[in-house]
CSV table of C-alpha atoms and ligand atoms in Angstrom, one decimal:
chain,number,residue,atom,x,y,z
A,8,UNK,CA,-6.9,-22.4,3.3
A,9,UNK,CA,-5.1,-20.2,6.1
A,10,UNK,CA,-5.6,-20.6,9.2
A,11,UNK,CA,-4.4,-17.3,10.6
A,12,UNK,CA,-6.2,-15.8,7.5
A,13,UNK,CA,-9.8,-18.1,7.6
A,14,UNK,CA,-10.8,-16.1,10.9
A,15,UNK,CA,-11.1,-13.0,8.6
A,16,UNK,CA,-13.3,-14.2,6.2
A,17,UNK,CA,-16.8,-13.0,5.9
A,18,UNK,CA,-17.3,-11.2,9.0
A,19,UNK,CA,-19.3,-8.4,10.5
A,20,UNK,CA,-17.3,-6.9,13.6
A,21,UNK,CA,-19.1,-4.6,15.8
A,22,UNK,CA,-15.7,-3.0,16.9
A,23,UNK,CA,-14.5,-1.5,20.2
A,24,UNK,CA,-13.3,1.6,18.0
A,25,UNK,CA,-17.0,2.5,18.1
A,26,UNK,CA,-17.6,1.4,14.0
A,27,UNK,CA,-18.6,-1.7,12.2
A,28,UNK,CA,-16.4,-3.3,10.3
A,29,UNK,CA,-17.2,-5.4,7.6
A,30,UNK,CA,-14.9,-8.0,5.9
A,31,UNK,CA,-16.2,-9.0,2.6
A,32,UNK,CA,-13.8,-11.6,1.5
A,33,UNK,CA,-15.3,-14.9,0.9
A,34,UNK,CA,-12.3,-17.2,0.0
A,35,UNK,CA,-7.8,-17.1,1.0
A,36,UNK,CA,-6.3,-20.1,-0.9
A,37,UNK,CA,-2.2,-20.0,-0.4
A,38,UNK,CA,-0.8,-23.5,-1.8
A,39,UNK,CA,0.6,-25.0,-4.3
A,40,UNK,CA,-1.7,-25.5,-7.6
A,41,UNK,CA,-4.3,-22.5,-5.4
A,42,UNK,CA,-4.8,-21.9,-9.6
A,43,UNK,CA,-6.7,-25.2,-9.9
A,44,UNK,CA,-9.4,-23.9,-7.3
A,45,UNK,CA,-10.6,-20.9,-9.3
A,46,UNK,CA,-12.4,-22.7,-11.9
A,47,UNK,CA,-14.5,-24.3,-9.5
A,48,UNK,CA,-15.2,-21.1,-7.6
A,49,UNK,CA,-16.7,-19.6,-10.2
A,50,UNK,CA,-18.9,-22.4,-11.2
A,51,UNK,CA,-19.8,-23.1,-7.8
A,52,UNK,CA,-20.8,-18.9,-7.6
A,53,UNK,CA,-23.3,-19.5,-10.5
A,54,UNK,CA,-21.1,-17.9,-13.3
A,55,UNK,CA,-20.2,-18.7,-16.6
A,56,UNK,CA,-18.0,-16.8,-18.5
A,57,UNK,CA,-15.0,-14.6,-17.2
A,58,UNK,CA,-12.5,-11.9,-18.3
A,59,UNK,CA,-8.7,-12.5,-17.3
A,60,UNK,CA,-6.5,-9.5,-16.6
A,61,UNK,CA,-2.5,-10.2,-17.3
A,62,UNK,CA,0.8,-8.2,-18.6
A,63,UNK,CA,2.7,-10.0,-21.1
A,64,UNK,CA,4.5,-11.3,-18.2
A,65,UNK,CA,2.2,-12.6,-15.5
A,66,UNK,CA,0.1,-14.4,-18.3
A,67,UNK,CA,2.9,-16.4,-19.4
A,68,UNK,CA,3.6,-17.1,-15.9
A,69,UNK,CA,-0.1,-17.8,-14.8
A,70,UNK,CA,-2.5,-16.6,-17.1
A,71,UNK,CA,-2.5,-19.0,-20.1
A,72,UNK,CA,-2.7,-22.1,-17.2
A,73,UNK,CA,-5.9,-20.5,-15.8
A,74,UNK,CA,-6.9,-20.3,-19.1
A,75,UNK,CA,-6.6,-23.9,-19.8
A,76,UNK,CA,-7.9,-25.0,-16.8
A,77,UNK,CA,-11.0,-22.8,-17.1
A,78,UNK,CA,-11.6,-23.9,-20.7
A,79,UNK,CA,-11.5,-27.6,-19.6
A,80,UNK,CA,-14.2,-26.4,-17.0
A,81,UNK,CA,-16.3,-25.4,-19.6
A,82,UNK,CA,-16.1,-21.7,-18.0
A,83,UNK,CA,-16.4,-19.4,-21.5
A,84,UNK,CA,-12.8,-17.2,-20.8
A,85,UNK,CA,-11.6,-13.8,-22.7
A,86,UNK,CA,-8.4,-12.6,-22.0
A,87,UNK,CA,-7.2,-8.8,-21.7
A,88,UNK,CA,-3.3,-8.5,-21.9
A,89,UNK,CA,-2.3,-4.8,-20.6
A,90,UNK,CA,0.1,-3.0,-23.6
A,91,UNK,CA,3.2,-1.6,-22.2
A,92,UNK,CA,3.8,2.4,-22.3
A,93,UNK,CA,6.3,4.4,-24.3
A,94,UNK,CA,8.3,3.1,-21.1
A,95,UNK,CA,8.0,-0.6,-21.6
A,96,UNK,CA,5.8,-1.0,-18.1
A,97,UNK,CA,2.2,-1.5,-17.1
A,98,UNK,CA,0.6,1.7,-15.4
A,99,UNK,CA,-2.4,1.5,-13.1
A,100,UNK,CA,-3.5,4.3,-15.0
A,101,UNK,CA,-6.1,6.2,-17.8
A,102,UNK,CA,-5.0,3.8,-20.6
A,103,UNK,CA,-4.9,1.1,-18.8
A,104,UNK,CA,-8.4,1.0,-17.3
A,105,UNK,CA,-10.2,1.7,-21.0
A,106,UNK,CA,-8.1,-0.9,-22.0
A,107,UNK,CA,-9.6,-3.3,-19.8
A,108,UNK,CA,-13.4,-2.1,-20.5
A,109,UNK,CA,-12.8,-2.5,-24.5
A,110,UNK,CA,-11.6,-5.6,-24.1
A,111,UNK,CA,-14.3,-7.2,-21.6
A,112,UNK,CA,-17.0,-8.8,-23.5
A,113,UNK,CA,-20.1,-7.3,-22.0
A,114,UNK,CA,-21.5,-10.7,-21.5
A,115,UNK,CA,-18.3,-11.5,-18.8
A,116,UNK,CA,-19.4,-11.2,-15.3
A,117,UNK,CA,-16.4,-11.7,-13.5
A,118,UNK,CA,-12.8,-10.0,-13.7
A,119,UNK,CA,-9.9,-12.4,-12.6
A,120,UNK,CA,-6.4,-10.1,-11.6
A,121,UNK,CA,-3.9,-12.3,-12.8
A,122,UNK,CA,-0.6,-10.0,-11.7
A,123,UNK,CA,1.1,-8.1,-9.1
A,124,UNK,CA,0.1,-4.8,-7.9
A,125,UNK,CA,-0.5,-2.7,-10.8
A,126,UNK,CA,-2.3,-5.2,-12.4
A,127,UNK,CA,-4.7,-5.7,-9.1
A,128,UNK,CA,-5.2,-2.2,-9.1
A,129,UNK,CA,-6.6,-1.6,-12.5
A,130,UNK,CA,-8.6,-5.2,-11.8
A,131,UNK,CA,-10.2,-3.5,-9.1
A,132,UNK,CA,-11.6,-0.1,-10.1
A,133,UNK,CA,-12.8,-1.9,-13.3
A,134,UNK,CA,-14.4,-4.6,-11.6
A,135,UNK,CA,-16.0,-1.9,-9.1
A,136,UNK,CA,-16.8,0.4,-11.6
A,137,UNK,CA,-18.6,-2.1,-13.9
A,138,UNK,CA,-20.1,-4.1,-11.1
A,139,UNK,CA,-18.3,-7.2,-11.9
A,140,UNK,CA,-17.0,-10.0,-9.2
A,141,UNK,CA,-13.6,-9.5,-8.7
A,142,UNK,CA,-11.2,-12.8,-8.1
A,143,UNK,CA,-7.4,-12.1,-7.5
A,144,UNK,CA,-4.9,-14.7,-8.6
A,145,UNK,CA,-1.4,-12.3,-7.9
A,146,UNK,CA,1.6,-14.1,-9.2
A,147,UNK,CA,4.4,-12.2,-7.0
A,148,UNK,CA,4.1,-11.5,-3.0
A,149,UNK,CA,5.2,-7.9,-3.7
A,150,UNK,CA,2.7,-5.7,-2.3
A,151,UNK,CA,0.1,-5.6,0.4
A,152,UNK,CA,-2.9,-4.4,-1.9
A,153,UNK,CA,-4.3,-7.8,-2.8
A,154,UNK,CA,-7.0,-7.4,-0.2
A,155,UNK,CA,-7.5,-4.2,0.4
A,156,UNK,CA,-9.9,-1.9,-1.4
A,157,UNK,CA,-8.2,0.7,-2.3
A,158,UNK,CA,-7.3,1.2,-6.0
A,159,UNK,CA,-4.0,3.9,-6.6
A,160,UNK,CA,-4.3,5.4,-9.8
A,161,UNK,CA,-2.4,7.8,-11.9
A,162,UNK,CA,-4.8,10.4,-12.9
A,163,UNK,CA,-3.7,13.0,-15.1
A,164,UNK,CA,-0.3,12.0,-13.7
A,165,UNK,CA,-1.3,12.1,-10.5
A,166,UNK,CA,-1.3,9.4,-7.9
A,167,UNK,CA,-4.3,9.3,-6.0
A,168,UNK,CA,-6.3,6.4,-4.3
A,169,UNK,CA,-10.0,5.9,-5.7
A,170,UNK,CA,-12.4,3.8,-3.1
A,171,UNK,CA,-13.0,0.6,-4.9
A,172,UNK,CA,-13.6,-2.9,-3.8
A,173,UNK,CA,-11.7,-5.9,-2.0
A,174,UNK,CA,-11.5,-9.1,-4.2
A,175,UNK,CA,-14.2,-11.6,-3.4
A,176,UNK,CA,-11.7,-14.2,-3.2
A,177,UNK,CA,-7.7,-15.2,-3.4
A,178,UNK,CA,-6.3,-18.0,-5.1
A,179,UNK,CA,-2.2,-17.7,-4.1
A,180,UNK,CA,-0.7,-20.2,-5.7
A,181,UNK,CA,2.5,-21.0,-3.9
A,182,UNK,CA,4.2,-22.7,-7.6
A,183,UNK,CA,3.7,-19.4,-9.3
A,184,UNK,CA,5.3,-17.4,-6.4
A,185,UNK,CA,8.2,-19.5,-6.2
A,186,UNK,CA,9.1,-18.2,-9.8
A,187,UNK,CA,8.6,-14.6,-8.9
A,188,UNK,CA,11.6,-12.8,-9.3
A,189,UNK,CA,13.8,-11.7,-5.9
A,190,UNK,CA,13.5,-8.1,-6.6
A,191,UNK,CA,9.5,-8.8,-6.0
A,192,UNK,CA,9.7,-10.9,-3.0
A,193,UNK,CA,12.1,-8.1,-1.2
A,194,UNK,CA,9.4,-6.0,-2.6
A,195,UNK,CA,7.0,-6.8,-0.8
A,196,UNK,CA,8.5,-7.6,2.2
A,197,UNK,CA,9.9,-3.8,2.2
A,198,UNK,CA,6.3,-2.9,1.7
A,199,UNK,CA,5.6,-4.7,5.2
A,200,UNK,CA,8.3,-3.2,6.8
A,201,UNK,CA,6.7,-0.5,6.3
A,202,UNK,CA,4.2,-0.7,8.4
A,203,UNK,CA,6.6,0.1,11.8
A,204,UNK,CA,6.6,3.4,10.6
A,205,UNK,CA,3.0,4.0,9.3
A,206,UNK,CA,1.7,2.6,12.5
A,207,UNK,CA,3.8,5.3,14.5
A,208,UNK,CA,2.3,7.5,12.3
A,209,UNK,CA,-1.5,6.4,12.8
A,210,UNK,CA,-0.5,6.9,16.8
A,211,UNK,CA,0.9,10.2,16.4
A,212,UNK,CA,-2.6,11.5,14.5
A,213,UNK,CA,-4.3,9.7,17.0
A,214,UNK,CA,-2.2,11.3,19.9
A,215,UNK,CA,-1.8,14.4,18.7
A,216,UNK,CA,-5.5,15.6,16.5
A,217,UNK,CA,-7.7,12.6,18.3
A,218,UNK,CA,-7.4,11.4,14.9
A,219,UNK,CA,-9.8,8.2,14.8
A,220,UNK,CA,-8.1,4.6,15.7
A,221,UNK,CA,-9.0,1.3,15.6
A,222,UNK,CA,-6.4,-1.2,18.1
A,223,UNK,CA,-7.7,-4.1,16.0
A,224,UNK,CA,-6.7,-3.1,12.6
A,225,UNK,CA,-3.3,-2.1,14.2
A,226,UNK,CA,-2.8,-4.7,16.1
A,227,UNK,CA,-3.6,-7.4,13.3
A,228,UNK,CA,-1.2,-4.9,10.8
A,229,UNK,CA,1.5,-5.3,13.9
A,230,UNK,CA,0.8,-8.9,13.9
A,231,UNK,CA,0.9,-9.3,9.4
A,232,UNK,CA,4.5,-7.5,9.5
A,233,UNK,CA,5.1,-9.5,12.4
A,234,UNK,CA,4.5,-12.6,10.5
A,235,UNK,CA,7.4,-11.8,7.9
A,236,UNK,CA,10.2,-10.6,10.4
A,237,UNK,CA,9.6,-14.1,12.4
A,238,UNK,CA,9.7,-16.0,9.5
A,239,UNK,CA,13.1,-13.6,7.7
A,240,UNK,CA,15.4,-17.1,6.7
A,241,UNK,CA,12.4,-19.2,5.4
A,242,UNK,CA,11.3,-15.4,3.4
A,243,UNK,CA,15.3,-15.0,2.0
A,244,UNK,CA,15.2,-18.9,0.8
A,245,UNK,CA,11.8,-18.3,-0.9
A,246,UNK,CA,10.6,-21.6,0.7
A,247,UNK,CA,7.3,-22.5,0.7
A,248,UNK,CA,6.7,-21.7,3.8
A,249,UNK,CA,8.5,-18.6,3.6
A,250,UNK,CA,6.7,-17.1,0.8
A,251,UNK,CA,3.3,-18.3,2.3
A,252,UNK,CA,4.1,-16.6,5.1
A,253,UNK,CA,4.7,-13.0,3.2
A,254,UNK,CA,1.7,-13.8,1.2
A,255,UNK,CA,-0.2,-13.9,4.9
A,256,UNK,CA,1.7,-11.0,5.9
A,257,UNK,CA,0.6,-8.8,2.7
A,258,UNK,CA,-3.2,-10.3,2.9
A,259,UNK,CA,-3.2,-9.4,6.5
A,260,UNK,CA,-2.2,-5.9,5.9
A,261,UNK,CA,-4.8,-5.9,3.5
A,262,UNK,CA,-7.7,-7.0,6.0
A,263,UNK,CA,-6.6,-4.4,8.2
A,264,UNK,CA,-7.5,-1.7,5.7
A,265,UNK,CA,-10.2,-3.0,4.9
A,266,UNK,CA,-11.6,-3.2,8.5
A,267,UNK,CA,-11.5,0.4,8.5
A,268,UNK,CA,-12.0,1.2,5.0
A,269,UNK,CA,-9.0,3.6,4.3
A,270,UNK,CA,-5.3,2.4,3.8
A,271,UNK,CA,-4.1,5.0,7.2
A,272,UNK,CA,-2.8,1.9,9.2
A,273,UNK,CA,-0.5,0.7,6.6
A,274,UNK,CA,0.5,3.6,4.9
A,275,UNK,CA,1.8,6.4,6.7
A,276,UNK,CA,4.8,9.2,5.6
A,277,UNK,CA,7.2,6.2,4.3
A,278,UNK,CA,4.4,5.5,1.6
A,279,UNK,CA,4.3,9.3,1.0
A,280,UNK,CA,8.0,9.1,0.2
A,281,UNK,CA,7.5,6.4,-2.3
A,282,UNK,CA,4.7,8.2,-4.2
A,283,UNK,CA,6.5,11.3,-4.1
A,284,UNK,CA,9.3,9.8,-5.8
A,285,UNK,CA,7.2,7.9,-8.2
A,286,UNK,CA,5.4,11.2,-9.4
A,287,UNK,CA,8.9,12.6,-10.1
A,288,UNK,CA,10.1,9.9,-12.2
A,289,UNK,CA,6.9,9.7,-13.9
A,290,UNK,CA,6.7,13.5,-14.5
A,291,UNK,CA,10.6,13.1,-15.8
A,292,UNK,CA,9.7,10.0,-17.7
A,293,UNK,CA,11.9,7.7,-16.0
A,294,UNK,CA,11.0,4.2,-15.2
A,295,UNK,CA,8.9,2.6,-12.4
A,296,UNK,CA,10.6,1.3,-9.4
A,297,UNK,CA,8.9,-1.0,-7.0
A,298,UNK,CA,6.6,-0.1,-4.9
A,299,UNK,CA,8.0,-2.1,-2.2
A,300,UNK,CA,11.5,-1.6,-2.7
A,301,UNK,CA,10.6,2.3,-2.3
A,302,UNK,CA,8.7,1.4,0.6
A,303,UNK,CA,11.5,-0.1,2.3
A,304,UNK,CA,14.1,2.4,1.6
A,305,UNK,CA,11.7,5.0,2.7
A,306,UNK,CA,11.1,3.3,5.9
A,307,UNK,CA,14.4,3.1,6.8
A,308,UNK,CA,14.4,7.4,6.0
A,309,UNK,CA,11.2,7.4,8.5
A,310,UNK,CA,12.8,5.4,10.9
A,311,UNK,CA,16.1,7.2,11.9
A,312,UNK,CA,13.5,10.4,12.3
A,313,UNK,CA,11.9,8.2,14.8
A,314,UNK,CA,14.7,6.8,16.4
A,315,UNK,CA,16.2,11.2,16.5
A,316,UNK,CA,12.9,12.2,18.1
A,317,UNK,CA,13.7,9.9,21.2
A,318,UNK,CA,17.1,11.7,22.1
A,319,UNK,CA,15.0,15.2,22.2
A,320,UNK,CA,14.4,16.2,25.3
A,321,UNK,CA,11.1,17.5,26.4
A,322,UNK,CA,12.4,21.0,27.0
A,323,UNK,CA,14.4,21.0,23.1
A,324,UNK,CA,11.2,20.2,21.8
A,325,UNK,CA,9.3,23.0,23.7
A,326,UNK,CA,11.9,25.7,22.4
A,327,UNK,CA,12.3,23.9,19.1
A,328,UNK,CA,8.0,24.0,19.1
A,329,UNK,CA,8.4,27.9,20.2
A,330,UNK,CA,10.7,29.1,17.4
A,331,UNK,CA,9.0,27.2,14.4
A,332,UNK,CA,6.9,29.1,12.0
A,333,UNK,CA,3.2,27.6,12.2
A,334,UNK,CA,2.3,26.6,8.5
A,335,UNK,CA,-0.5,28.4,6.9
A,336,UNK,CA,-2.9,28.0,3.9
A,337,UNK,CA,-1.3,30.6,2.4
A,338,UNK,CA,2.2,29.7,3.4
A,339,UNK,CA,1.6,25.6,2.2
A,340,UNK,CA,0.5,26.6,-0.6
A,341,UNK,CA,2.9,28.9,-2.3
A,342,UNK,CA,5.4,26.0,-1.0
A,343,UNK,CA,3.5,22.8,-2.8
A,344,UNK,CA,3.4,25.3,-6.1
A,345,UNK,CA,7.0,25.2,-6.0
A,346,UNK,CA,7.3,21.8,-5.7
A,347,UNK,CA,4.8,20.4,-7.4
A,348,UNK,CA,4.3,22.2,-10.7
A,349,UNK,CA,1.2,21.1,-13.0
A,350,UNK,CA,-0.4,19.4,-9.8
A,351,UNK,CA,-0.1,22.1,-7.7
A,352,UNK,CA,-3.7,22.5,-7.5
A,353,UNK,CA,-4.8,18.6,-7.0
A,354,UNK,CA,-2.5,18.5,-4.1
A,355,UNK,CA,-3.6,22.1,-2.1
A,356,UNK,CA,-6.9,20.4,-2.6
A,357,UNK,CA,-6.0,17.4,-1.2
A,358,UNK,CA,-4.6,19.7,1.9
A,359,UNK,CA,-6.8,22.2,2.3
A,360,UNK,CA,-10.1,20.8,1.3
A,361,UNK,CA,-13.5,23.0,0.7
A,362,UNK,CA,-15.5,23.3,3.9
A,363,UNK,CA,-13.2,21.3,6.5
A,364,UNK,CA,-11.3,23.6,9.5
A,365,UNK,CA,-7.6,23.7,9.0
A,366,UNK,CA,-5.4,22.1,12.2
A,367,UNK,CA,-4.9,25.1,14.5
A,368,UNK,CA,-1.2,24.9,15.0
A,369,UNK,CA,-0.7,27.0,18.1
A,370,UNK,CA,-3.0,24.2,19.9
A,371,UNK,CA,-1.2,21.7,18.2
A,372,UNK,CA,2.3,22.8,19.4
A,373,UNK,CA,0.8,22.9,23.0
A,374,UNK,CA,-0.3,19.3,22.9
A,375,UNK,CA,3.0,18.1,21.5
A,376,UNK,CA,4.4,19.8,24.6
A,377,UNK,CA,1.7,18.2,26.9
A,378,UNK,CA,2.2,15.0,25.3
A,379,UNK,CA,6.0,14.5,24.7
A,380,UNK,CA,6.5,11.5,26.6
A,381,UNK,CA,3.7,10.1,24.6
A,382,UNK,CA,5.4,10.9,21.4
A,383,UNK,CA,8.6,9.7,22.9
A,384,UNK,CA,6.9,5.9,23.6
A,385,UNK,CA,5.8,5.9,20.2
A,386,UNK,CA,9.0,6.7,18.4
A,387,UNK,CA,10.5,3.9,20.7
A,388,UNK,CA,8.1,1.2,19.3
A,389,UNK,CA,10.0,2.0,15.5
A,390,UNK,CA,12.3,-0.6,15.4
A,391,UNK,CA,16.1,1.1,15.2
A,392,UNK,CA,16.8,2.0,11.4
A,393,UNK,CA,20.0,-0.4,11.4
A,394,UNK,CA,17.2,-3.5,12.1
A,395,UNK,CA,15.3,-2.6,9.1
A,396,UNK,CA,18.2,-2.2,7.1
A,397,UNK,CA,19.7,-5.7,8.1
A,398,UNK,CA,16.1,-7.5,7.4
A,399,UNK,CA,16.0,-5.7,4.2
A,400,UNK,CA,19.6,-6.6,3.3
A,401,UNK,CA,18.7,-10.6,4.4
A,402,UNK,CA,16.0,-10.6,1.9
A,403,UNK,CA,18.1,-8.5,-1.1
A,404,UNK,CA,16.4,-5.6,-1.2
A,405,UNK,CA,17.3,-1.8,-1.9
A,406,UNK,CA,18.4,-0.6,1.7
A,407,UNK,CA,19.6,3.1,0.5
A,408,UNK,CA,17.8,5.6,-1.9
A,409,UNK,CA,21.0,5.5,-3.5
A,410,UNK,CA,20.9,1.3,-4.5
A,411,UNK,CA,17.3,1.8,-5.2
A,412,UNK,CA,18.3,4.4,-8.0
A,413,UNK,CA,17.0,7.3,-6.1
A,414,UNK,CA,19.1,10.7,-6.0
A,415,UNK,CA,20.1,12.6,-3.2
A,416,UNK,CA,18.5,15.7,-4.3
A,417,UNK,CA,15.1,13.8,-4.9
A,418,UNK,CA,15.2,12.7,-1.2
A,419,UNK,CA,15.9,16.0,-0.2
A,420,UNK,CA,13.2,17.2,-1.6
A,421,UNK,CA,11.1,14.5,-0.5
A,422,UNK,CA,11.9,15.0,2.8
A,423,UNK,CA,10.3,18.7,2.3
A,424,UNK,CA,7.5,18.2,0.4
A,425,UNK,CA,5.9,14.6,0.2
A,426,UNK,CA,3.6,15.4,3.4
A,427,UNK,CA,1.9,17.5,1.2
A,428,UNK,CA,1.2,14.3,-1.4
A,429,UNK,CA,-2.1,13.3,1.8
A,430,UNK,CA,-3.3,15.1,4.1
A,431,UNK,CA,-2.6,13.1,7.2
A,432,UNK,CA,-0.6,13.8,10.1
A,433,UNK,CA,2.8,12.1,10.0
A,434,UNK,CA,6.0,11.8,11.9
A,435,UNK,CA,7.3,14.4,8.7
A,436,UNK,CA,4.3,16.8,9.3
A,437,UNK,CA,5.5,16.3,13.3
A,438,UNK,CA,9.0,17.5,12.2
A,439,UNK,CA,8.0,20.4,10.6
A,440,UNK,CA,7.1,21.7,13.7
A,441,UNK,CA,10.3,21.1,15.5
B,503,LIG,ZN1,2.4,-0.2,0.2
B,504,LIG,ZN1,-12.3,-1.1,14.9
C-alpha cells in the first residue's frame, strides 16, 4: 500500500470549492509481486470469474502470470488480446471496444486492464458501459489515466473523452514496471510535466471567466508532479523507488481528476497539442506516438509562451489587447473548417455548443487588462522551459517536436488551431488575443 496514496482511498470530501467530491477507489497496491494481490481481491469481493484485457505485448509481460495465478485461485478467467490495426498498434477506439464486448463471456463480472494507456482506456468504457467492476493491473508508468475516469476515445477518428469510471482498485506491480521500456517511463513522466502548464491554464480560466476551481485538486496535481521532479535520479535509474514514485505521481494526477470529475487540472493546451498532433497522424495514417512523449514536448511549446508573457508589460498587452480582432462564431468557425476537414463539424460543436452564451470578448480583453499582474504571477509559477527540457532530457525523453518525429509545419499549425480541439480557456486561447 501507499502511504501518500491510502489517504485517498474511499472518501467523501465536502470540499472548500463549494462541491462534494467523491473518491471511489477502494485499493493502490505499488510493489513488487502487486500481481499476486489481485486474485485475492476478487475473491474476497464475492466474484468468481473475470475477463483479462492485454495487447500481444502487455500479456506476455503480465497477462499470462495473472492468468496463472488466478487459475490456481480457482477464479474461472477468459482472456481478450486486442488485434493490432492496419498500423501494427492498439487504438482506444471503435474496433477495439466491440472487440472487447465479443470476447467477454456474459457470465464474467469483472474486467481486469492489463496495459498501459490505451489499453486502460478501452478497459474502462467497456467496464462502465457494461456495468462490470473494473481492476487495473498497468504494466508501464506511462500515463496519468490509470485513476481517473475519463476514457479518450477515437470516434469516427475523432479524439474525444467519454465520462466513464475510475478502476475500483490498482495492483502496480513494481517487477513488471521495471521491464517497461525507457521510452514509456519518459512517457509518463513527460505526461506529469505537463501538469505546470495545465495548471497555469486552469488559473488563467479561473482568473480570467471565474471559471470553477478546486485548490485541492490543484494542489494535490502540484504535489503528484511534484513527487517525480524530487525524485528525477531514482526516476532516470528506473529504481524501485524511482518508478514507484512516478507510479504515485501518475495515480495522484489521477485522483485529482477524479475529485472534480473532469480531466481540466491536468490537462490544459499542452494536452491539446498532443491530440492535435495525434488526429493528424491518424487522419495521414502515420503511427502513434506516445502520449506522454507528446505531452512533454508540448509542454516545453506551452512553456516558453508562459515564460514570453512575463516580459510583456502591462501597457504592450493593453495595445496588443486593443489591436486584436475579437474571435467570432462565424470567424472560428470558417477557421476550424480549414483546419480540420471531415471533423469540422464535431469540433465547432465542441466550441460553440447549442444553448450556452459564447465568452464576450470585449469584456474579456478588459479583465486581462484589469488583471495583468495576475496573469503575470501565473506565468511565473511555469517552471522556465530550459528546466523542463533538462528533466526531460535526464529521463530520455523527446525534448523537441523535431526528436519526437513531429514537423515544423504540424506545430505551426498546432500552435493555430489545437485550442479549437476543447473548449477551455488556455494560455493559447489567451494569446490569441494579444
Ligand atoms: Zn496526459
Ligand atoms: Zn474541491
Amino acid at each position: 500500500m501507499s502511504e501518500i496514496l491510502e489517504a485517498w482511498l474511499r472518501r467523501s470530501i465536502d470540499c472548500a470549492c463549494g462541491q462534494r467530491h467523491e473518491l471511489p477507489i477502494r485499493r493502490i497496491i505499488i510493489e513488487r509481486d502487486a500481481m499476486k494481490q489481485v486474485a485475492g481481491y476478487v475473491k474476497e469481493a464475492g466474484f468468481g470469474e473475470v475477463t483479462l484485457i492485454a495487447d500481444v505485448r502487455t500479456y506476455q509481460a503480465a497477462g499470462e502470470k495473472l492468468r496463472e495465478l488466478l487459475e490456481a485461485a480457482q477464479v474461472k478467467v477468459s482472456i481478450s488480446v486486442l488485434r493490432e490495426n492496419a498500423l501494427g498498434e492498439v487504438a482506444a477506439d471503435e474496433e477495439a471496444i466491440v472487440q472487447v464486448l465479443l470476447d467477454t463471456p456474459l457470465s464474467s463480472e469483472v474486467l481486469v486492464a492489463v496495459g498501459a494507456g490505451t489499453v486502460h482506456d478501452i478497459v474502462r468504457f467497456a467496464s462502465h458501459r457494461t456495468k462490470r467492476t473494473f481492476l487495473s493491473v498497468p504494466t508501464a508508468p506511462s500515463v496519468d489515466g490509470f485513476a481517473s475516469v475519463g476514457a479518450p476515445l477515437i470516434v469516427r477518428s475523432f479524439k474525444q473523452t467519454i465520462p466513464a469510471c475510475a478502476p475500483e482498485a490498482i495492483f502496480a506491480d513494481l517487477a513488471v514496471l521495471a521491464k517497461a521500456p525507457q521510452a514509456m517511463i519518459a512517457a509518463g513522466f513527460g505526461d506529469m510535466l505537463g501538469k505546470y502548464t495545465s495548471l497555469a491554464d486552469w488559473s488563467l480560466g479561473r482568473l480570467l471567466l471565474a471559471e470553477h476551481y478546486c485548490e485541492l485538486s490543484a494542489r494535490l496535481t502540484l504535489e503528484a508532479v511534484e513527487l517525480c521532479t524530487a525524485n528525477l535520479d531514482e526516476i532516470a535509474q528506473r529504481t524501485d523507488l524511482g518508478l514507484r514514485k512516478l507510479m504515485e505521481g501518475l495515480i495522484l494526477s489521477g485522483l485529482s481528476m477524479l475529485l472534480v470529475g473532469h480531466s481540466r487540472p491536468a490537462s490544459g493546451a499542452e494536452h491539446h497539442l498532443s491530440h492535435y498532433w495525434e488526429m493528424v497522424l491518424l487522419q495521414q495514417r502515420r503511427r502513434a506516438l506516445l502520449h506522454g512523449a507528446k505531452v512533454g514536448v508540448a509542454a516545453v511549446l506551452m512553456a516558453q509562451r508562459y515564460e514570453a508573457l512575463q516580459g510583456l508589460t502591462a501597457g504592450e498587452a493593453a495595445a496588443r489587447l486593443a489591436q486584436s480582432q475579437a474571435p467570432s462564431e462565424l470567424t472560428d468557425a470558417e477557421r476550424i473548417r480549414q483546419a480540420y476537414g471531415d471533423l469540422a463539424e464535431q469540433v465547432i460543436a465542441e466550441n460553440y455548443p447549442a444553448n450556452s452564451t459564447a465568452v464576450d470578448a470585449q469584456a474579456l480583453k478588459a479583465r486581462i487588462i484589469e488583471k495583468w499582474g495576475d496573469v503575470q504571477d501565473i506565468a511565473r509559477a511555469v517552471p522556465a522551459p530550459e528546466q523542463l527540457m533538462a528533466w526531460l532530457e535526464a529521463v530520455q525523453g523527446p525534448v523537441t517536436p523535431e526528436q519526437l518525429g513531429v514537423e515544423p509545419e504540424l506545430v505551426e499549425a498546432s500552435l493555430q488551431d489545437a485550442l479549437f480541439v476543447r473548449n477551455r480557456f488556455t494560455i493559447l486561447r489567451l494569446l490569441r488575443l494579444l
